[in-house]
C-alpha cells in the first residue's frame, strides 16, 4: 500500500464515487412530459343556489345516481376496529345527503355571510378538490390512490385497506370510509384495515369518454363548469374580477383542479362552516369540510427535507474518499 | 496491530470507518423501521401514542420528517461504505464461491457436527448475510428515493409503477427485519460471542482470531511481519 499514488487514488475515487452515486441516487426520472390535457372545474358561488326548490340538489342526486353501482355493499356483521369498540358504518344511512359519506360523494353547504355591509346566502358544492400534488395519494401506504394524468385523483376500491390515512392528511378530510367491505376482510380484518375509502373521482370514466361529470351536467344554473384546467383557472380569475370576488382552490394545498369563485372572502365562509360543524351532534365526525384559506400541503415539510437529502450521498462520497486516502497512505489494510 | 492487555491480547479487526458505517446504518435503520411503520395507521389503532413520551408517533408529519432525516443518514452511510471500500479495493465482505457450503459447515460445527472450515476475516455466513441485508437496504433506498420524488410537486409517476415500487418498499422492510433478526440471532451461539467486542471497540481476542479466523490472522500478521 505504500506505493499507492495520488493518481491511483483519484482514479479509484472517481470509479467508486460514480458507483456509489449511481447506486444511491438512481437514474433521472422524467415523469412530467405528457400531451394529455389536465381537466378541472370552476364553481361559481354567485350562480349556485343549492337547488333550493328541491329536496336534494341536482348535482348530489346526479352523483349518487352515477356512482350507485360503486357504492359499498358491506358484509352483514361488521366487526369493530379492535381493540376499539367502534367502526365506520354508513350503510344504514345511505340516504344522508347533508355530508360526505361513502354513499354521498358530493353535498352542498349553505352559509349566510355578511360582507361589505351586505348579507350573502351562499351554497357551496363540496367534494374532492383533485389537488395538484395530492397528499392522500402520495402518502397512501399501499399506493392504491393515485392522480391520473388528466388530474382526477382516484382510489382503487379493490386494493384499498381503509386505514383512512388519506383522510387524515387531506386538509378537508374528504375521503369517507365504509367498514365491512374490501381487501382487509381477506387478510386479518380484526387486526388491521378498516374498510374502503370513497370519494369523488370527477366521473373519470365519463370524462375519459368525452362527457362531463354528472354533477356538471345536472346543474340547472351552470354553476359548475368543467373543462381544460387552465381554462377553468382563467375563467375563475375573469369571474372574480367581474364581481370583485375571491378564488379558493388555486393556492390551497399547493394548488388544486377546483376553482371556487365567491363574492365574499373564504375566511368568512370557513368561519361560518366551522360554526356549523361545532354545532353538530358529533363535531368530530368526518365529512363536513371547512374552507381553510391557504392551507398547506401535508408533504411540504417533508419535501423541504428531501432537498437536503440530496446532500447526503455527496457528503458520504467526500468523507469516504478522505478516510480511504488517509488509511491507505498510512498503510493500514485492516480498517 | 497486536496490543498487550492486562488480561489478554487483542487484535484490531475493524477500523473507525467500519464502526461508523455499522452503527450509523444500524441506528438509522432502526429509526427508519419505526418511523416507517408509523406511516401506516397502526400506532393510532393500537394506541401507542398513549404511552408516556410517545404522543408524537401518530403524527404522520412528524414520523415522515423523521423517516426522511434517517433516510438521509442511511444514504450517507451507504455511500460512504461503497466509496470507502471501493477505493481501497477492500472486498472482504463480498461472498465467494463455496460460501453456501462453508456456511452449512459452520452451522453444523456449532451444533457439534464436523469441523469448522478455516475462516478469513469474515465467516462465510457473514458474507452471505452482508449481501442479504445490504441488498435489502439498497432495495429500500432505491424505492424510497422514488417515493420521495413522487411526493414532490410536479412529479407524478404512473399508478402501476408507483404501486409496485411501494410494494417493493414494503416487502424490503420485512427482508431487512428478517436480516436483522438472523444477524442478531447468530449471537445466540456462544461460539460467536468473541466477535461482539469487535463491533464496539474494533478489537477482538487474539487467540480467538488465531483459532477461528486463521486465514485472516495469517495474512495480517504475516504482512506486519
XYZ file of C-alpha atoms in Angstrom:
560
model
C 0.000 0.000 0.000
C 2.981 2.260 0.469
C 3.392 2.685 -3.303
C -0.168 3.853 -3.561
C -0.057 7.016 -5.662
C -2.195 10.146 -5.798
C -3.099 9.311 -9.423
C -4.295 5.851 -8.416
C -6.253 7.318 -5.548
C -8.025 9.788 -7.816
C -8.813 7.044 -10.319
C -10.312 4.815 -7.672
C -12.171 7.732 -6.089
C -13.807 8.597 -9.377
C -14.853 4.994 -10.045
C -16.169 4.390 -6.538
C -17.852 7.764 -6.420
C -19.706 7.137 -9.641
C -20.715 3.646 -8.455
C -21.903 4.927 -5.089
C -23.688 7.902 -6.558
C -25.471 5.896 -9.206
C -26.341 3.175 -6.725
C -27.941 5.548 -4.290
C -29.423 8.382 -6.255
C -30.942 6.298 -9.028
C -31.422 7.418 -12.545
C -33.216 10.591 -13.530
C -36.925 10.194 -13.825
C -38.783 12.114 -16.439
C -42.312 11.870 -15.237
C -43.710 15.199 -16.230
C -43.855 15.242 -20.001
C -47.237 14.458 -21.389
C -49.567 15.580 -24.147
C -52.586 14.809 -22.016
C -54.690 17.834 -21.147
C -55.461 18.335 -17.468
C -59.062 18.980 -16.581
C -60.680 20.923 -13.774
C -63.799 22.711 -12.649
C -64.844 26.263 -11.848
C -67.589 26.590 -9.257
C -69.321 29.942 -9.301
C -70.941 30.611 -5.925
C -72.849 33.567 -7.352
C -74.730 31.084 -9.518
C -75.221 28.100 -7.195
C -78.361 28.372 -5.079
C -78.223 24.831 -3.733
C -81.307 23.960 -5.820
C -83.421 25.444 -3.056
C -86.651 24.295 -4.604
C -85.555 20.653 -4.473
C -85.213 18.235 -1.549
C -81.745 17.338 -2.777
C -79.555 19.489 -5.001
C -79.435 18.229 -8.582
C -75.667 17.734 -8.538
C -75.952 15.500 -5.461
C -78.745 13.422 -6.965
C -76.848 13.051 -10.237
C -73.665 11.998 -8.432
C -75.489 9.386 -6.402
C -77.180 8.002 -9.483
C -73.941 7.944 -11.461
C -71.988 6.112 -8.764
C -74.675 3.849 -7.282
C -73.028 0.727 -8.703
C -69.734 1.601 -6.999
C -71.221 2.270 -3.571
C -70.108 -0.301 -0.973
C -72.147 -3.362 -0.100
C -70.641 -4.436 3.221
C -70.950 -7.780 4.942
C -73.795 -8.364 7.407
C -71.933 -8.407 10.696
C -69.205 -5.810 10.519
C -66.589 -6.188 13.233
C -65.208 -3.332 15.299
C -61.738 -1.905 14.753
C -60.196 -3.990 17.524
C -59.089 -3.062 20.183
C -61.510 -0.139 19.762
C -65.202 -0.712 20.118
C -66.214 1.259 17.060
C -66.407 1.083 13.295
C -67.375 3.394 10.478
C -70.537 2.024 9.001
C -72.621 4.351 6.855
C -74.579 1.582 5.176
C -77.641 2.263 7.329
C -77.509 5.951 6.416
C -77.314 5.668 2.670
C -79.914 8.392 2.217
C -77.844 11.009 4.049
C -77.084 13.937 1.727
C -76.016 16.583 4.230
C -72.378 15.484 4.413
C -69.795 13.352 2.594
C -70.202 9.630 3.167
C -69.198 6.526 1.211
C -72.674 6.807 -0.346
C -72.622 10.529 -0.931
C -69.569 11.918 -2.694
C -70.765 15.483 -3.028
C -73.061 17.705 -0.987
C -73.957 21.358 -0.672
C -73.179 23.523 2.336
C -75.326 26.593 2.893
C -73.909 29.616 4.670
C -75.124 33.103 5.394
C -72.233 35.553 5.468
C -72.055 39.294 5.860
C -69.522 41.191 3.803
C -69.220 44.874 2.939
C -72.420 45.672 4.761
C -74.395 43.121 2.760
C -75.604 39.643 3.679
C -74.933 36.820 1.247
C -76.707 33.475 1.315
C -74.295 31.142 -0.394
C -74.488 27.479 -1.389
C -71.169 25.692 -1.692
C -70.989 22.341 -3.506
C -68.300 20.240 -1.809
C -66.335 17.201 -2.892
C -62.728 16.223 -3.606
C -60.672 19.187 -4.859
C -58.393 16.927 -7.005
C -55.177 18.515 -5.806
C -52.125 19.115 -7.971
C -49.898 17.256 -5.506
C -52.435 15.171 -3.603
C -51.140 14.126 -0.179
C -53.882 11.495 0.023
C -52.395 9.664 -2.951
C -48.774 10.438 -2.085
C -48.848 9.008 1.399
C -51.166 6.060 0.866
C -49.166 3.220 2.499
C -50.027 0.873 -0.351
C -50.120 3.402 -3.208
C -53.649 2.401 -4.151
C -54.695 6.003 -4.590
C -53.279 7.953 -7.484
C -53.505 11.079 -9.562
C -54.429 10.383 -13.157
C -52.544 12.218 -15.906
C -55.738 14.185 -16.580
C -55.890 15.381 -12.975
C -58.631 13.483 -11.120
C -57.408 11.638 -8.015
C -58.731 8.108 -7.830
C -58.927 5.391 -5.172
C -58.594 1.752 -6.196
C -61.501 0.283 -4.224
C -60.330 -3.286 -4.791
C -56.989 -2.735 -3.079
C -57.757 -0.009 -0.523
C -57.321 -1.230 3.058
C -59.298 1.577 4.645
C -56.656 2.871 7.046
C -58.056 6.356 6.388
C -54.631 7.976 6.351
C -55.717 9.729 3.155
C -58.490 11.424 5.104
C -56.100 12.384 7.908
C -53.706 14.164 5.527
C -56.428 15.783 3.397
C -56.923 19.382 4.570
C -60.642 18.887 4.049
C -60.918 15.296 5.311
C -62.729 14.363 2.108
C -62.399 10.554 1.689
C -65.118 8.672 3.551
C -64.651 5.197 4.998
C -67.016 2.260 4.923
C -66.222 -0.733 7.117
C -67.048 -4.340 6.269
C -66.001 -4.171 2.663
C -62.780 -4.558 0.691
C -59.399 -6.257 0.766
C -58.837 -6.097 4.529
C -61.575 -8.679 5.052
C -59.388 -11.253 3.298
C -56.245 -10.659 5.391
C -56.777 -10.002 9.108
C -59.984 -7.997 9.481
C -59.880 -7.995 13.264
C -56.326 -6.696 13.439
C -55.654 -4.365 10.510
C -57.554 -2.313 7.966
C -60.867 -0.589 8.281
C -62.758 -0.937 5.009
C -62.537 1.087 1.829
C -62.285 4.838 1.251
C -64.663 6.532 -1.162
C -64.740 9.961 -2.714
C -65.443 11.866 -5.922
C -63.358 10.765 -8.916
C -64.657 13.610 -11.080
C -66.531 10.941 -13.049
C -63.267 9.777 -14.552
C -64.898 7.043 -16.610
C -67.341 9.577 -18.083
C -64.803 12.285 -18.800
C -62.467 9.768 -20.455
C -65.257 9.239 -22.970
C -65.638 12.950 -23.559
C -68.651 13.510 -21.309
C -68.916 15.992 -18.478
C -69.059 14.861 -14.846
C -72.593 14.033 -13.740
C -72.801 16.965 -11.306
C -71.765 19.413 -14.021
C -74.272 18.045 -16.494
C -77.077 18.129 -13.906
C -76.514 21.652 -12.602
C -79.505 23.735 -13.741
C -77.683 27.051 -13.278
C -74.315 26.258 -14.851
C -72.712 26.932 -11.510
C -70.173 24.137 -12.028
C -68.166 24.422 -15.217
C -65.925 21.595 -16.400
C -63.099 21.839 -18.898
C -59.418 22.224 -19.501
C -57.882 23.092 -16.149
C -56.042 26.208 -17.257
C -59.185 27.496 -18.954
C -61.077 26.946 -15.690
C -58.410 28.861 -13.827
C -58.663 31.712 -16.324
C -62.445 31.628 -16.118
C -62.247 31.821 -12.326
C -59.984 34.856 -12.499
C -62.237 36.519 -15.048
C -65.330 35.909 -12.960
C -63.596 37.021 -9.748
C -62.565 40.248 -11.479
C -66.136 40.818 -12.668
C -67.656 40.543 -9.211
C -64.652 41.874 -7.290
C -64.613 38.447 -5.675
C -62.319 35.777 -4.311
C -60.897 32.484 -5.540
C -60.486 29.321 -3.493
C -58.580 26.213 -4.572
C -55.865 27.823 -6.634
C -53.266 28.026 -3.880
C -54.743 25.827 -1.194
C -52.890 22.570 -0.524
C -50.316 23.600 -3.128
C -52.935 24.035 -5.852
C -55.977 22.048 -6.946
C -58.092 21.417 -10.039
C -61.139 23.066 -8.450
C -61.582 26.838 -8.507
C -64.353 28.338 -6.402
C -65.322 31.940 -7.042
C -67.150 33.821 -4.296
C -68.296 37.394 -3.714
C -67.146 37.123 -0.078
C -63.748 36.183 1.366
C -63.391 32.473 2.012
C -62.144 33.180 5.516
C -65.694 34.233 6.351
C -67.188 31.147 4.688
C -64.753 28.929 6.575
C -65.612 30.598 9.894
C -69.310 30.028 9.267
C -68.745 26.402 8.294
C -66.705 25.807 11.444
C -69.569 27.224 13.496
C -71.968 24.830 11.801
C -69.605 21.915 12.391
C -69.208 22.767 16.063
C -72.992 22.791 16.448
C -73.376 19.284 15.041
C -74.201 16.379 17.404
C -70.714 14.978 16.800
C -68.438 17.838 15.730
C -65.535 15.449 15.222
C -67.394 13.324 12.674
C -65.742 13.459 9.252
C -67.460 14.539 6.068
C -68.211 18.189 6.770
C -65.176 20.091 5.462
C -64.271 23.691 6.108
C -62.573 26.039 3.660
C -59.283 26.941 5.332
C -57.576 29.599 3.233
C -54.008 28.958 2.051
C -53.935 25.631 3.849
C -50.524 23.956 3.453
C -49.855 20.642 1.790
C -49.075 17.777 4.181
C -45.915 16.836 2.268
C -44.496 20.366 2.281
C -42.263 19.869 5.333
C -41.003 16.513 4.121
C -40.371 17.898 0.636
C -38.212 20.605 2.196
C -36.142 17.878 3.827
C -35.938 15.982 0.529
C -33.759 18.673 -0.982
C -31.422 18.415 1.993
C -31.322 14.650 1.456
C -29.578 15.199 -1.860
C -26.526 16.366 0.087
C -26.219 13.021 1.895
C -24.566 11.000 -0.900
C -22.210 13.872 -1.707
C -21.166 14.090 1.933
C -20.761 10.306 2.045
C -18.532 10.270 -1.034
C -16.360 13.153 0.208
C -15.943 11.714 3.701
C -15.203 8.219 2.375
C -12.636 9.465 -0.128
C -10.854 11.387 2.622
C -10.922 8.457 5.034
C -9.780 5.971 2.399
C -6.913 8.197 1.329
C -5.805 8.643 4.925
C -5.883 4.943 5.768
C -4.166 3.906 2.536
C -1.429 6.458 2.898
C -0.946 5.207 6.402
C -0.513 1.682 5.062
C -3.461 0.343 7.011
C -5.183 -2.621 5.394
C -7.264 -3.596 8.330
C -9.599 -0.640 8.652
C -1.721 -4.101 15.459
C -1.285 -6.631 18.264
C -1.739 -4.991 21.614
C -0.731 -6.240 25.002
C -3.515 -6.011 27.544
C -3.603 -6.669 31.235
C -5.602 -9.865 30.842
C -5.437 -10.939 27.244
C -4.095 -9.871 23.923
C -6.390 -8.400 21.285
C -6.151 -7.745 17.582
C -7.708 -4.929 15.634
C -10.489 -6.286 13.402
C -12.332 -3.118 12.421
C -11.202 0.445 11.852
C -13.219 3.541 12.639
C -14.806 3.603 9.183
C -16.377 0.182 9.627
C -17.583 1.023 13.130
C -19.002 4.309 11.851
C -20.845 2.648 8.966
C -22.140 -0.246 11.068
C -23.593 1.892 13.813
C -24.863 4.623 11.525
C -26.647 2.036 9.399
C -27.934 0.182 12.462
C -29.337 3.237 14.232
C -30.767 4.881 11.113
C -32.327 1.579 10.013
C -33.980 1.117 13.394
C -35.381 4.657 13.213
C -36.497 4.057 9.616
C -38.341 0.875 10.556
C -40.075 2.562 13.484
C -40.998 5.730 11.591
C -41.885 3.660 8.520
C -44.399 1.585 10.434
C -45.659 4.928 11.709
C -46.683 5.716 8.123
C -49.388 3.119 8.497
C -52.260 3.985 10.795
C -51.354 1.127 13.148
C -49.884 3.152 16.014
C -53.129 5.059 16.468
C -55.213 1.923 16.273
C -53.070 0.200 18.855
C -52.836 3.350 20.983
C -49.062 3.515 21.036
C -49.424 7.284 21.345
C -50.940 6.834 24.788
C -47.651 5.542 26.160
C -45.596 8.140 28.017
C -43.459 10.225 25.664
C -44.898 8.687 22.511
C -47.778 11.064 21.770
C -45.935 12.161 18.599
C -45.907 8.716 16.962
C -49.361 9.151 15.449
C -48.458 12.479 13.886
C -47.794 11.432 10.282
C -45.975 14.679 9.570
C -43.522 14.132 12.424
C -42.849 10.482 11.607
C -42.462 11.276 7.889
C -39.907 14.003 8.654
C -38.012 11.622 10.940
C -38.164 8.994 8.174
C -36.636 11.423 5.687
C -33.818 12.523 8.006
C -32.988 8.937 8.946
C -33.017 8.023 5.247
C -30.521 10.818 4.564
C -28.224 9.423 7.260
C -28.575 5.891 5.870
C -27.790 7.095 2.342
C -24.741 8.930 3.640
C -23.506 5.801 5.425
C -24.145 3.507 2.453
C -22.434 5.890 0.038
C -19.520 6.174 2.446
C -19.337 2.379 2.685
C -19.394 1.798 -1.077
C -16.866 4.525 -1.844
C -14.525 3.731 1.056
C -14.251 0.040 0.234
C -14.305 0.736 -3.496
C -11.268 2.989 -3.308
C -9.429 0.585 -1.031
C -10.361 -2.428 -3.166
C -11.373 -3.977 0.138
C -13.993 -6.581 -0.637
C -13.605 -8.914 2.349
C -17.341 -8.941 2.956
C -18.392 -9.951 -0.549
C -19.480 -13.585 -0.937
C -17.106 -16.048 -2.530
C -17.511 -19.311 -4.329
C -18.381 -22.049 -1.874
C -19.794 -19.743 0.804
C -23.099 -21.594 0.918
C -21.340 -24.886 1.581
C -18.980 -23.323 4.108
C -21.895 -21.662 5.903
C -23.568 -25.032 6.250
C -20.300 -26.470 7.632
C -20.003 -23.623 10.155
C -23.584 -24.068 11.340
C -23.138 -27.852 11.597
C -19.905 -27.362 13.539
C -21.686 -25.066 16.006
C -24.029 -27.996 16.734
C -21.097 -30.359 17.117
C -21.164 -31.987 13.702
C -17.922 -31.922 11.766
C -15.104 -29.426 11.803
C -15.457 -25.761 11.003
C -13.510 -24.662 7.912
C -10.711 -22.135 8.243
C -12.114 -18.637 8.045
C -10.967 -15.335 6.638
C -11.754 -12.010 8.317
C -15.447 -12.772 7.996
C -17.244 -16.095 8.198
C -18.876 -17.325 5.002
C -22.282 -16.890 6.614
C -21.413 -13.294 7.488
C -20.569 -12.594 3.859
C -23.915 -14.038 2.768
C -25.771 -12.115 5.479
C -23.997 -8.948 4.349
C -25.289 -9.346 0.805
C -28.799 -10.152 2.051
C -29.015 -7.161 4.383
C -27.109 -4.867 2.036
C -29.238 -5.878 -0.931
C -32.428 -5.369 1.086
C -31.247 -1.936 2.190
C -30.455 -0.993 -1.403
C -33.995 -2.007 -2.408
C -35.262 0.255 0.370
C -33.060 3.149 -0.716
C -33.904 2.861 -4.434
C -37.634 2.536 -3.879
C -37.506 5.146 -1.127
C -35.875 7.689 -3.433
C -38.655 7.160 -5.969
C -41.247 7.559 -3.233
C -39.585 10.793 -2.138
C -39.589 12.078 -5.729
C -43.259 11.141 -6.024
C -44.120 13.396 -3.085
C -42.543 16.429 -4.740
C -44.804 18.839 -6.612
C -44.974 18.361 -10.384
C -43.728 14.765 -10.234
C -46.381 12.190 -10.902
C -45.487 8.597 -11.741
C -47.918 6.178 -13.338
C -50.111 4.322 -10.870
C -48.779 0.919 -11.895
C -45.148 1.933 -11.450
C -45.614 3.573 -8.080
C -47.826 0.715 -6.884
C -45.059 -1.821 -7.460
C -42.388 0.478 -6.079
C -44.438 0.778 -2.890
C -44.939 -2.977 -2.672
C -41.174 -3.463 -3.060
C -40.552 -0.861 -0.348
C -42.958 -2.647 1.987
C -41.551 -6.088 1.146
C -37.989 -4.778 1.526
C -38.871 -3.680 5.061
C -39.648 -7.248 6.008
C -36.487 -8.513 4.319
C -34.439 -6.032 6.360
C -36.198 -7.108 9.560
C -35.530 -10.770 8.740
C -31.889 -9.890 8.078
C -31.561 -8.081 11.401
C -33.196 -10.952 13.307
C -30.859 -13.506 11.696
C -27.851 -11.203 12.238
C -28.618 -10.796 15.938
C -29.726 -14.416 16.203
C -26.175 -15.512 15.389
C -25.168 -14.318 18.829
C -27.355 -16.905 20.496
C -24.420 -19.220 19.860
C -21.545 -18.884 22.303
C -19.029 -19.604 19.572
C -19.835 -16.205 18.031
C -19.613 -14.170 21.218
C -15.915 -13.255 20.883
C -16.834 -11.336 17.717
C -19.083 -8.957 19.673
C -16.380 -6.713 21.193
C -15.106 -6.094 17.672
C -18.149 -4.105 16.620
C -17.943 -1.926 19.739
C -14.192 -1.425 20.160
C -12.829 -2.645 16.839
C -10.755 -5.296 18.625
C -11.241 -8.995 19.194
C -9.400 -11.586 21.244
C -6.129 -12.549 19.622
C -6.397 -16.249 20.458
C -9.910 -16.345 19.034
C -8.689 -14.670 15.851
C -5.856 -17.192 15.507
C -8.194 -20.118 16.048
C -11.282 -19.092 14.100
C -10.076 -16.517 11.581
C -6.786 -18.147 10.793
C -6.677 -17.169 7.103
C -7.134 -13.514 8.003
C -4.792 -13.685 11.013
C -2.002 -15.274 8.997
C -2.384 -12.692 6.257
C -2.408 -9.737 8.612
C 0.313 -10.937 10.943
C 2.463 -12.035 8.008
C 2.193 -8.627 6.439
C 3.064 -6.935 9.653
C 5.848 -9.377 9.989
